[in-house]
Coordinates of C-alpha atoms in Angstrom, one line a residue:
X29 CA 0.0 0.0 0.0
X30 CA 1.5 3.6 -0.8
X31 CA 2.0 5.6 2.0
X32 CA 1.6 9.2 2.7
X33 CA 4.8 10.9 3.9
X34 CA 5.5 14.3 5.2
X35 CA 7.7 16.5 6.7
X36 CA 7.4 19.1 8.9
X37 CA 10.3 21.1 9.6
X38 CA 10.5 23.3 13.5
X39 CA 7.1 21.6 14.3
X40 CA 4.5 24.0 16.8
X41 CA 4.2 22.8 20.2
X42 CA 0.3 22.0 19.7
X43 CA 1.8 19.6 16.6
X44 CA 4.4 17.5 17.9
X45 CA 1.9 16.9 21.7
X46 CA -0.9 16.0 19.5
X47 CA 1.3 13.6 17.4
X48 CA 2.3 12.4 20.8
X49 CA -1.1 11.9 21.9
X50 CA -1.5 9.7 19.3
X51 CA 1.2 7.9 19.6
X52 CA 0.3 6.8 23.1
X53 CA -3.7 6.1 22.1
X54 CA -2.4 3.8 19.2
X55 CA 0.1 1.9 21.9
X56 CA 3.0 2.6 19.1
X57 CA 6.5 1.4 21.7
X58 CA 8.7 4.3 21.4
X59 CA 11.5 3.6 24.2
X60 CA 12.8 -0.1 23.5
X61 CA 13.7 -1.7 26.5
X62 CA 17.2 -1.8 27.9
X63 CA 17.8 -5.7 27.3
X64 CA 17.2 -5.0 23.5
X65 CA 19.3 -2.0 23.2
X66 CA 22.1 -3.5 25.2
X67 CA 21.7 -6.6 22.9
X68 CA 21.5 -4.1 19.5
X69 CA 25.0 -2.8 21.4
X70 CA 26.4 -5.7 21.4
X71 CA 25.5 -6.8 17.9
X72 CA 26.9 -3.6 16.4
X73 CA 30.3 -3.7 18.4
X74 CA 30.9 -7.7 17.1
X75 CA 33.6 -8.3 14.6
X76 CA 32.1 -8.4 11.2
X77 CA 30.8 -12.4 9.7
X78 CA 33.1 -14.6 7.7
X79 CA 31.6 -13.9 4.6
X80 CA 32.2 -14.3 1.0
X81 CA 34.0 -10.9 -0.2
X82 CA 31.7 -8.9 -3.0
X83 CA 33.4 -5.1 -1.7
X84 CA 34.6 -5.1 -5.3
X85 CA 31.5 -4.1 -6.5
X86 CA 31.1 -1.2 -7.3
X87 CA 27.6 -0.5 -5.4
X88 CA 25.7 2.7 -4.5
X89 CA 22.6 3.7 -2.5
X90 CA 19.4 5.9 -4.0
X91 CA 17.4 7.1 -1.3
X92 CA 15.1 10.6 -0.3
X93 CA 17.9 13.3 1.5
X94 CA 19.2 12.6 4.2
X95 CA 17.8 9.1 4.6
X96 CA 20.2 6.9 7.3
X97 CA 18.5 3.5 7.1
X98 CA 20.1 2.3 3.6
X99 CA 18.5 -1.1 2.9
X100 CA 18.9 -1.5 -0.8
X101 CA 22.4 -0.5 -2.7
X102 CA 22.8 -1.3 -6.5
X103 CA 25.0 -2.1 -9.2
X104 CA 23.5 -2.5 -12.6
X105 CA 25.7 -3.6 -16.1
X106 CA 25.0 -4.6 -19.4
X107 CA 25.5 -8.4 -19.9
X108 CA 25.3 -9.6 -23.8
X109 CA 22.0 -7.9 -25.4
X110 CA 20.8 -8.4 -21.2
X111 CA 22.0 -7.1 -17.9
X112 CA 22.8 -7.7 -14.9
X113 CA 21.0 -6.4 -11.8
X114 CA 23.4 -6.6 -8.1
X115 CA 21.0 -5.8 -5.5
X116 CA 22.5 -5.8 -2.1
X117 CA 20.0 -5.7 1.3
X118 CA 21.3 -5.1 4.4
X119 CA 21.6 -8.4 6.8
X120 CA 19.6 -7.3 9.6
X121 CA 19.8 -11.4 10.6
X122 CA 23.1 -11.0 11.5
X123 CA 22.4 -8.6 14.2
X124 CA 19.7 -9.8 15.7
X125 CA 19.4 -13.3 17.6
X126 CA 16.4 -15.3 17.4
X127 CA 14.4 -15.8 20.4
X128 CA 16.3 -12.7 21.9
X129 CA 15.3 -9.4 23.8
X130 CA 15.7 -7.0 20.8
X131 CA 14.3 -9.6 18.6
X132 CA 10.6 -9.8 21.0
X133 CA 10.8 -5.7 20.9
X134 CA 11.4 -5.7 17.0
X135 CA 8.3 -8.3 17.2
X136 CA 5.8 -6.2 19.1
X137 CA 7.4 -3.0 16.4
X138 CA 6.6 -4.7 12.8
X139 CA 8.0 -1.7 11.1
X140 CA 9.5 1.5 11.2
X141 CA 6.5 4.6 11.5
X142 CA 7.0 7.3 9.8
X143 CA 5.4 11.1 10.7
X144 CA 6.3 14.5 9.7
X145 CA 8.1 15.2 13.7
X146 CA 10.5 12.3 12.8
X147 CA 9.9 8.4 12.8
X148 CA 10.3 5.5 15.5
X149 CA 12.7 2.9 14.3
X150 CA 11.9 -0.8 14.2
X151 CA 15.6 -1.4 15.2
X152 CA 17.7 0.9 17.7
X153 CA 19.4 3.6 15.7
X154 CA 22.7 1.9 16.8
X155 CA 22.0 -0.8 14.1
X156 CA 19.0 1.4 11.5
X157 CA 21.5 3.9 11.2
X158 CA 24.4 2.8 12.0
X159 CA 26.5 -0.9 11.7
X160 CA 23.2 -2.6 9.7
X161 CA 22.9 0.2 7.3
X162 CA 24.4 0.3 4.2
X163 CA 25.8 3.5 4.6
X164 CA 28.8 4.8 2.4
X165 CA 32.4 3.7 2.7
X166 CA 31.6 1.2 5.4
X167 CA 31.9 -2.5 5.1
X168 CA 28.6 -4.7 5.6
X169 CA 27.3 -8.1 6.0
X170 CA 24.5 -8.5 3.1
X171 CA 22.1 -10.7 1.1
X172 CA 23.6 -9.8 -2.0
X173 CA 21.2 -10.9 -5.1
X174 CA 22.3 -11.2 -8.7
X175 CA 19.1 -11.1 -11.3
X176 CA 19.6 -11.5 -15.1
X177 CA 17.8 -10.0 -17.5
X178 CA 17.1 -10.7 -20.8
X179 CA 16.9 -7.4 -23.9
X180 CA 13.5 -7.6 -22.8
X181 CA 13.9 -7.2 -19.0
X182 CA 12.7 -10.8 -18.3
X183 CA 14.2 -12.4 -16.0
X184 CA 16.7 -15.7 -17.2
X185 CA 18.0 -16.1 -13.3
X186 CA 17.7 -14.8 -9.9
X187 CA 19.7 -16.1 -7.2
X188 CA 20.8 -14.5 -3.5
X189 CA 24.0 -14.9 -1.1
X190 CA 25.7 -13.3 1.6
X191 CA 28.1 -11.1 1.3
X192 CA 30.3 -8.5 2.5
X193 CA 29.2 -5.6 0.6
X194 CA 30.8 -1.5 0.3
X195 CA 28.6 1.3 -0.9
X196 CA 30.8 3.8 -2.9
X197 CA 28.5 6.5 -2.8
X198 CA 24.9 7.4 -0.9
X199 CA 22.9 9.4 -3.7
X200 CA 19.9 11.2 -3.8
X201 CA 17.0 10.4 -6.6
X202 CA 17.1 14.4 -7.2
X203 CA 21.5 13.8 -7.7
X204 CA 20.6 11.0 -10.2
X205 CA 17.9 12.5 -12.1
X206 CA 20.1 15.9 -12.5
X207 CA 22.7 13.6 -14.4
X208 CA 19.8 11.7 -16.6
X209 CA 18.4 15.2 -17.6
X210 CA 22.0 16.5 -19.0
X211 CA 24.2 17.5 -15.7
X212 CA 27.2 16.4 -14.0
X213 CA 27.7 14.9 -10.9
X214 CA 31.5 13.1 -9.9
X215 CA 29.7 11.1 -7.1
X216 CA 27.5 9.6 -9.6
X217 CA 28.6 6.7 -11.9
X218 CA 28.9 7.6 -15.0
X219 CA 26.7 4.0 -16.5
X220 CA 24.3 4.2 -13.0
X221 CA 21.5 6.7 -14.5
X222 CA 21.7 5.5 -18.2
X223 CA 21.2 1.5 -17.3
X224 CA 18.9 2.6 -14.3
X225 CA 16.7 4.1 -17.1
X226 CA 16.8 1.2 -19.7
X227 CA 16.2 -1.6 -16.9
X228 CA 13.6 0.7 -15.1
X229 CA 11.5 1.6 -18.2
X230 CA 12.0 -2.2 -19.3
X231 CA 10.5 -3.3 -16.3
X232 CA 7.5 -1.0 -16.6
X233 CA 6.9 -2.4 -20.4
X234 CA 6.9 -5.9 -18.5
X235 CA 5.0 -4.7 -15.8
X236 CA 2.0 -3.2 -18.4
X237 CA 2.3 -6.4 -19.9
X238 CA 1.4 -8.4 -17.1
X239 CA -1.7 -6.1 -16.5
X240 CA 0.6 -4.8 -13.4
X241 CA 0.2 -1.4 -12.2
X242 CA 2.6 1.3 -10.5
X243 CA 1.4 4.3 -9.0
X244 CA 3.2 7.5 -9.3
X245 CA 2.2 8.8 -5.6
X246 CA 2.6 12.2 -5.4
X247 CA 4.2 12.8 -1.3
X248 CA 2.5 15.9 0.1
X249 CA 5.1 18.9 0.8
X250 CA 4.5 21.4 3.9
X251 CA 5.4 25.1 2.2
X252 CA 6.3 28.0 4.7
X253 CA 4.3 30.9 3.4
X254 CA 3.9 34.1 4.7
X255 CA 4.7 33.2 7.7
X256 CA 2.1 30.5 7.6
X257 CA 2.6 26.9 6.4
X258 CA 0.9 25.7 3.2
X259 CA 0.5 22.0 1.4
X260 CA 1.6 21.2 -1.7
X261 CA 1.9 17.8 -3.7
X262 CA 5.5 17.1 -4.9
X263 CA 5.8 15.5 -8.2
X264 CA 7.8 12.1 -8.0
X265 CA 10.7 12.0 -10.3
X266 CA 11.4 9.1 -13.0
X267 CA 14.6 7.9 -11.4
X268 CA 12.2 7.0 -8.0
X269 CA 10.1 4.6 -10.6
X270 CA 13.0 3.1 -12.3
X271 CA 14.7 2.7 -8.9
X272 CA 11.1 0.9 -7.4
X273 CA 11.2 -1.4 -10.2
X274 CA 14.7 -2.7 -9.2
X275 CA 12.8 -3.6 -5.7
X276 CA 9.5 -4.9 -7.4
X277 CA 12.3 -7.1 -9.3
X278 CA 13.8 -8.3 -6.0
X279 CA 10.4 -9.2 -4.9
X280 CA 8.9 -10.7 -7.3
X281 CA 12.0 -13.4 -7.7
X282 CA 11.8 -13.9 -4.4
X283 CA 8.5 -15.2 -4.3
X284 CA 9.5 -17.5 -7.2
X285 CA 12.3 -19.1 -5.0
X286 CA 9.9 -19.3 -2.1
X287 CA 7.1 -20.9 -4.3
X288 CA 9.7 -23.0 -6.2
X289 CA 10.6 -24.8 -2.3
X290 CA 7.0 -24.4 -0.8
X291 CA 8.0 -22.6 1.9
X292 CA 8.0 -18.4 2.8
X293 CA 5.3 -15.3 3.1
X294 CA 4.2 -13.4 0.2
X295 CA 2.2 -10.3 0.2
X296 CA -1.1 -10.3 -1.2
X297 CA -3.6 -8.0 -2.6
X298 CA -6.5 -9.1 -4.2
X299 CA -7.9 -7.2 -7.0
X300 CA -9.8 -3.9 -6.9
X301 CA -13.3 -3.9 -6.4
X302 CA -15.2 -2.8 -9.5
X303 CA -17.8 -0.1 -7.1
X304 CA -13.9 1.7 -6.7
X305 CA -13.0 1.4 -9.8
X306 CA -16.6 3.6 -11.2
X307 CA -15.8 5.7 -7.7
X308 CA -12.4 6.6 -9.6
X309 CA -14.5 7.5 -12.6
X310 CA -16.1 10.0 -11.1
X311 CA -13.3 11.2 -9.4
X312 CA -11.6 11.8 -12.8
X313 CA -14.9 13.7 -14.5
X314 CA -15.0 15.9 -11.7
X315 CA -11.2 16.7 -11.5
X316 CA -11.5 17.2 -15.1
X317 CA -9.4 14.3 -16.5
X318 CA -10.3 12.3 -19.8
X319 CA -10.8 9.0 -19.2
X320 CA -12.7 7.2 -22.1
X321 CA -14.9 4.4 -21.2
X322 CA -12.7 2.4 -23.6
X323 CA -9.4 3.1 -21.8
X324 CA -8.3 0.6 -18.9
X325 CA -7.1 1.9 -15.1
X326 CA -3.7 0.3 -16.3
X327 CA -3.7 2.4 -19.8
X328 CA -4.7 5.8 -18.1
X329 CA -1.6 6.5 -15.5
X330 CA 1.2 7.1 -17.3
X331 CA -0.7 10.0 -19.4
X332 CA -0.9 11.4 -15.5
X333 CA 1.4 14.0 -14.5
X334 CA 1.7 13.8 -11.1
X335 CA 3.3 17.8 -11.5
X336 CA -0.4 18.6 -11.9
X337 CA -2.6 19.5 -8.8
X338 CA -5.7 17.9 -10.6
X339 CA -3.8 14.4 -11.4
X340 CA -1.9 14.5 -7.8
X341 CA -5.2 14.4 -6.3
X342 CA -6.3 11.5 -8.6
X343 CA -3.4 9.4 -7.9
X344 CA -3.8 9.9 -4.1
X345 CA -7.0 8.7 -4.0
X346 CA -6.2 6.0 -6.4
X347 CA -4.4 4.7 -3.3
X348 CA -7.5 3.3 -2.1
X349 CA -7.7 0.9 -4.8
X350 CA -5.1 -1.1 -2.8
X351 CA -7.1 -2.0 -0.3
X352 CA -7.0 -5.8 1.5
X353 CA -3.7 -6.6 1.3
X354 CA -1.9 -9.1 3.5
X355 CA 0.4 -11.7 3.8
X356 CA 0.2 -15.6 2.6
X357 CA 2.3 -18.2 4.5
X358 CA 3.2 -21.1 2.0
X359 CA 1.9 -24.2 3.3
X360 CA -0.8 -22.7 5.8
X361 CA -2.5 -19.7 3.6
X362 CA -1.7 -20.3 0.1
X363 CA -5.4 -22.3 -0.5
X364 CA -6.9 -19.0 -1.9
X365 CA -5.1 -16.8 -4.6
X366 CA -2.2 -15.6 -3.2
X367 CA -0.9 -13.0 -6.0
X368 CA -0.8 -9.4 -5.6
X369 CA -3.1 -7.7 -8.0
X370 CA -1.1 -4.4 -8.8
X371 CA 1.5 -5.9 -9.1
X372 CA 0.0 -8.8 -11.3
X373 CA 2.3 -11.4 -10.4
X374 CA 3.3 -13.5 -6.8
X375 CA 5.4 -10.8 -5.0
X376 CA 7.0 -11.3 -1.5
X377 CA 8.5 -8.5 1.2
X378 CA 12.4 -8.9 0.8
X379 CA 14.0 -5.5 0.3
X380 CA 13.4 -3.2 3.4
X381 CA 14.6 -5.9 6.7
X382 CA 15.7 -2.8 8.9
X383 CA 12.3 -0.7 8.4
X384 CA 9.7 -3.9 8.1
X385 CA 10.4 -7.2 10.3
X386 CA 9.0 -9.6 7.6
X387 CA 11.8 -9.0 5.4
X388 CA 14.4 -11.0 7.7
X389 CA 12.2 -13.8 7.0
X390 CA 12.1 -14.1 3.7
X391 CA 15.6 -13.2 3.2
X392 CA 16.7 -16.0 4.8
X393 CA 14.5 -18.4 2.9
X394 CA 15.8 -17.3 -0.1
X395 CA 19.2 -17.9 0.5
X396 CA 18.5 -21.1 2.2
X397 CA 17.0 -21.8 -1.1
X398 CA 19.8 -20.9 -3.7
X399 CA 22.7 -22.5 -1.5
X400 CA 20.8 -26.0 -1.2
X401 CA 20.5 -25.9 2.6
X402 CA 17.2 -26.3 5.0
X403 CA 15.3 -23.1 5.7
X404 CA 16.4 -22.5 9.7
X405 CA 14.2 -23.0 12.5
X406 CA 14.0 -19.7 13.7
X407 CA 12.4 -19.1 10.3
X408 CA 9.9 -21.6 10.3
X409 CA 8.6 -21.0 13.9
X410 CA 8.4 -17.3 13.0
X411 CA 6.8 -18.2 10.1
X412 CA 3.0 -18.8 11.4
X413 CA 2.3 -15.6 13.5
X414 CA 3.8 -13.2 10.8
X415 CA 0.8 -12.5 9.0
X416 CA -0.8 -11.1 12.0
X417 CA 2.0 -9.4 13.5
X418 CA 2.5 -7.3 10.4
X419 CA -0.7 -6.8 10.2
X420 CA -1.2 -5.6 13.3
X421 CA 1.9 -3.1 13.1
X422 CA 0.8 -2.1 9.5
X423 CA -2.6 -1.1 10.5
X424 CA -1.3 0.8 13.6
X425 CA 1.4 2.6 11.1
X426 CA -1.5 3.8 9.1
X427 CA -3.9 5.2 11.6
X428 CA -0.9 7.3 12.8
X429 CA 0.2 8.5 9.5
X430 CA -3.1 9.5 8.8
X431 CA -3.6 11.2 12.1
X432 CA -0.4 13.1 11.4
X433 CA -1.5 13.8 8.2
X434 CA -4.8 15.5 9.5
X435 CA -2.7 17.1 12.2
X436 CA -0.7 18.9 9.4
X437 CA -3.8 19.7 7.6
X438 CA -5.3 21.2 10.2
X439 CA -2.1 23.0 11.1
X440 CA -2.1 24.5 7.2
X441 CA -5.9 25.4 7.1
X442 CA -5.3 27.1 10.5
X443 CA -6.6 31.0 10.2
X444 CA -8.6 30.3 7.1
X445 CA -12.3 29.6 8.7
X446 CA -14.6 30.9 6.7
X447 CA -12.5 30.2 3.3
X448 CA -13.8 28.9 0.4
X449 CA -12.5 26.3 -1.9
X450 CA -13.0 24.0 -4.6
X451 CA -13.0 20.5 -4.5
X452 CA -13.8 17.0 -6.0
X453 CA -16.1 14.4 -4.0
X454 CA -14.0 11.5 -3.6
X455 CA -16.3 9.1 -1.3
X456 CA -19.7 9.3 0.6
X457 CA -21.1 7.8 3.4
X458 CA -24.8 7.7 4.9
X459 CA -25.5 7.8 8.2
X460 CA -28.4 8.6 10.7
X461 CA -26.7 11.9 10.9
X462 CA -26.8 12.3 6.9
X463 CA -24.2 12.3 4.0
X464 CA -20.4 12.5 5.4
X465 CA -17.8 12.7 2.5
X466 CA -14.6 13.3 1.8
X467 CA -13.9 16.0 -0.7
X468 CA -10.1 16.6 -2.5
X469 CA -8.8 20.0 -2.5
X470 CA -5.8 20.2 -5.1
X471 CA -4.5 24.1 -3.6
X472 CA -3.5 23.3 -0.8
X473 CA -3.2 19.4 -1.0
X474 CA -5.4 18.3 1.7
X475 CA -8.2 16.2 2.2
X476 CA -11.3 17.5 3.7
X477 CA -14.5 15.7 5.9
X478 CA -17.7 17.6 4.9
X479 CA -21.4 16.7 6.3
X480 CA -24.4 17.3 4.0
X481 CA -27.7 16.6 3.3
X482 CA -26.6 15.5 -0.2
X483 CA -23.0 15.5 -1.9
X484 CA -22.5 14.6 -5.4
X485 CA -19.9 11.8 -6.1
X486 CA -17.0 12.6 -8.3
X487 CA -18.6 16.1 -8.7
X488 CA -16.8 18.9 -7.7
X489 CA -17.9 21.6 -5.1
X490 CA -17.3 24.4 -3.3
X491 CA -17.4 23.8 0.3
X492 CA -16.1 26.6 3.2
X493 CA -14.1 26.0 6.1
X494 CA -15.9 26.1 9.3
X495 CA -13.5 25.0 12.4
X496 CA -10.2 24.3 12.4
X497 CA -8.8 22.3 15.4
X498 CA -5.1 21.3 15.9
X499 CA -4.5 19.6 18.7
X500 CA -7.9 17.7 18.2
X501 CA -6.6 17.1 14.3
X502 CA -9.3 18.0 12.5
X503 CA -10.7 20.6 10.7
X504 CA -14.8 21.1 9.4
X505 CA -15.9 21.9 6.5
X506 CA -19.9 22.5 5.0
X507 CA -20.9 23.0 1.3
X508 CA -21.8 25.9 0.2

């Protein structure tokens, strides 16, 4: 599911206590206990594994600014009329022990929660950011994958070891789309943005192909203004698509290897529900997007921009599209259909261990798998209760980034009561009270509740702001 991320720079008191509020009402752990950090302490201070040695690889991290938990580094060269795809994740498995203190904390975590006031780490920082990361210039233990592709971009082979790995260099997407446009940048490898390119649009071509679909989420920017703050959506760039397909990829040979030896999780997501799919429709007519009866969901994004406010808002709530998804166990869930339906093929969580605990997992199947050796117990009695543990800690991690979302909202929208603006109905709900909907608002980019009597779905309206209430995180709004 895509997430919502934002940032809010010198946060107001009222923000960050409200965001702590809710914190504490969702019962998200932010203080790990001291057995589990003294065990993280330990882990990061231990001599580095006798490992194969890959450090001549010349491998690099693409991440957001400023990002410290590097999961994913890459290599990519051409191989024949094919190429060659070195994927590196960080071995989290070698710093944590099974059965152990910081493992039952990382447990009762399930993933790293992300808010605009900071995040809260599913591993101590001691290990996030610091001796499990694949940070630049440092050596690391890691599952280091090797896919091949064909001229097409199909896959011929996929296999995974460990390794020790060294990232030359930790780039930014907007450092590696500056060099794909025309500019220069030393700390970027001169064949990195060309190849990342011709593999990333090549995977998208397979991707269509497969019915699959990737959304270009727009991430929601707070603006200071005035004094004031304002929301704006930030268009993604084209290196942050090519760069996900490299982790869709990963994914997707990974469940291969799992399904190929009947055993591992894969994520799920069955397919969209055709009363959202004529809810979209609406969407687009009022936001004032063509979409011709004849042209399929898949067919219509990529002539999206997600630069434009209208089509940012489109793509946002496109998000809800991707709704029931979940995890399969092989062996104990996989009666049902077990592919994920964006994706249009089997798919499994393998590429982010230090910000989602189901990762470990998975890893380690794999490369139990490719080197011919039984999956470890640890892995098979973690196994069973995985699917609810993520799902417990996924569901948590989106009530508070939606909470902080509104927070921010609120925050923006602050001093404006009695405003007007225009907006699109996106969804309506009937209740003893009457109609309650949701209505998009490209400028700003926020997302407002309004009661009615009658709202029209997918039309667009004016509505005015009524109350605004920050520390409560909400703000009311009535048509006009």
């Amino acid at each position: 599911m895509p997430t919502r991320q934002l940032h809010l720079p010198a946060p107001p008191a009222r923000v960050a206590q409200s965001l702590d509020q809710l914190r504490a009402e969702l019962g998200i752990p932010v203080d790990l206990p001291a057995a589990a950090l003294a065990e993280a302490q330990e882990a990061a201070r231990r001599p580095l594994p006798a490992l194969p040695d890959a450090r001549d690889l010349p491998l690099v991290t693409v991440d957001p600014p400023g990002s410290r938990d590097l999961d994913q580094a890459v290599h990519l060269e051409e191989d024949g009329e094919g190429f060659l795809v070195h994927y590196a994740i960080a071995d989290v498995a070698s710093f944590v022990t099974p059965g152990g203190a910081l493992d039952a904390a990382v447990h009762e975590r399930g993933v790293t929660v992300y808010g605009p006031t900071g995040s809260t780490p599913l591993h101590p920082e001691v290990l996030s950011a610091g001796a499990a990361s694949l940070l630049p210039d440092q050596d690391r233990p890691a599952y280091l994958w090797r896919i091949a592709l064909g001229a097409d971009g199909a896959v011929r082979e996929a296999s995974v070891r460990r390794a020790l790995v060294r990232s030359r260099a930790q780039l930014t997407y907007g450092q590696v789309q500056d060099v794909v446009d025309g500019g220069s940048d030393p700390a970027v490898p001169p064949t990195l943005p060309g190849l990342l390119r011709r593999v990333g649009e090549l995977r998208l071509a397979q991707e269509r192909a497969r019915g699959g679909v990737s959304l270009e989420i727009p991430e929601q920017e707070v603006v200071t203004r005035d004094g004031g703050y304002t929301l704006a959506f930030r268009a993604t760039l084209p290196v942050e698509e090519w760069n996900a397909q490299i982790s869709l990829l990963t994914g997707i040979c990974a469940a291969e290897l799992m399904r190929g030896a009947g055993v591992g999780i894969l994520r799920t997501l069955p397919p969209a529900d055709p009363r959202d799919l004529a809810r979209l429709r609406r969407t687009a007519r009022g936001l004032g997007i063509p979409w011709p009866e004849d042209v399929s969901y898949q067919d219509l994004l990529p002539t999206l921009d997600s630069a434009v406010p209208a089509h940012a808002a489109f793509l946002t709530e496109a998000t809800t599209l991707f709704r029931g998804a979940g995890y399969a166990v092989l062996g104990q869930d996989d009666d049902g259909d077990t592919r994920h339906a964006a994706i249009a093929a089997h798919y499994a969580h393998v590429t982010a261990p230090l910000r989602r605990l189901v990762d470990r997992a998975g890893l380690e199947v794999c490369r139990a798998v490719c080197a011919g050796e039984p999956v470890p117990g640890w892995v098979h009695d973690a196994l069973p209760e995985l699917p609810r543990v993520m799902a417990r800690a996924t569901q948590r991690a989106g009530r508070y980034e939606r909470g902080a979302v509104d927070a921010v909202e609120a925050l923006v929208l602050e001093g404006r009561v009695g405003e007007e603006f225009r907006g699109v109905v996106v969804e309506v709900d009937e209740d003893d009270a009457g109609v309650r909907g949701t209505v998009v608002i490209a400028e700003p980019a926020v997302e407002a509740s309004v009661r009615a009597t009658e709202l029209p779905l997918g039309e667009q309206v004016t509505v005015r702001l009524d109350e605004v209430d920050v520390p409560g995180r909400t703000v009311r709004f009535s048509p006009v």
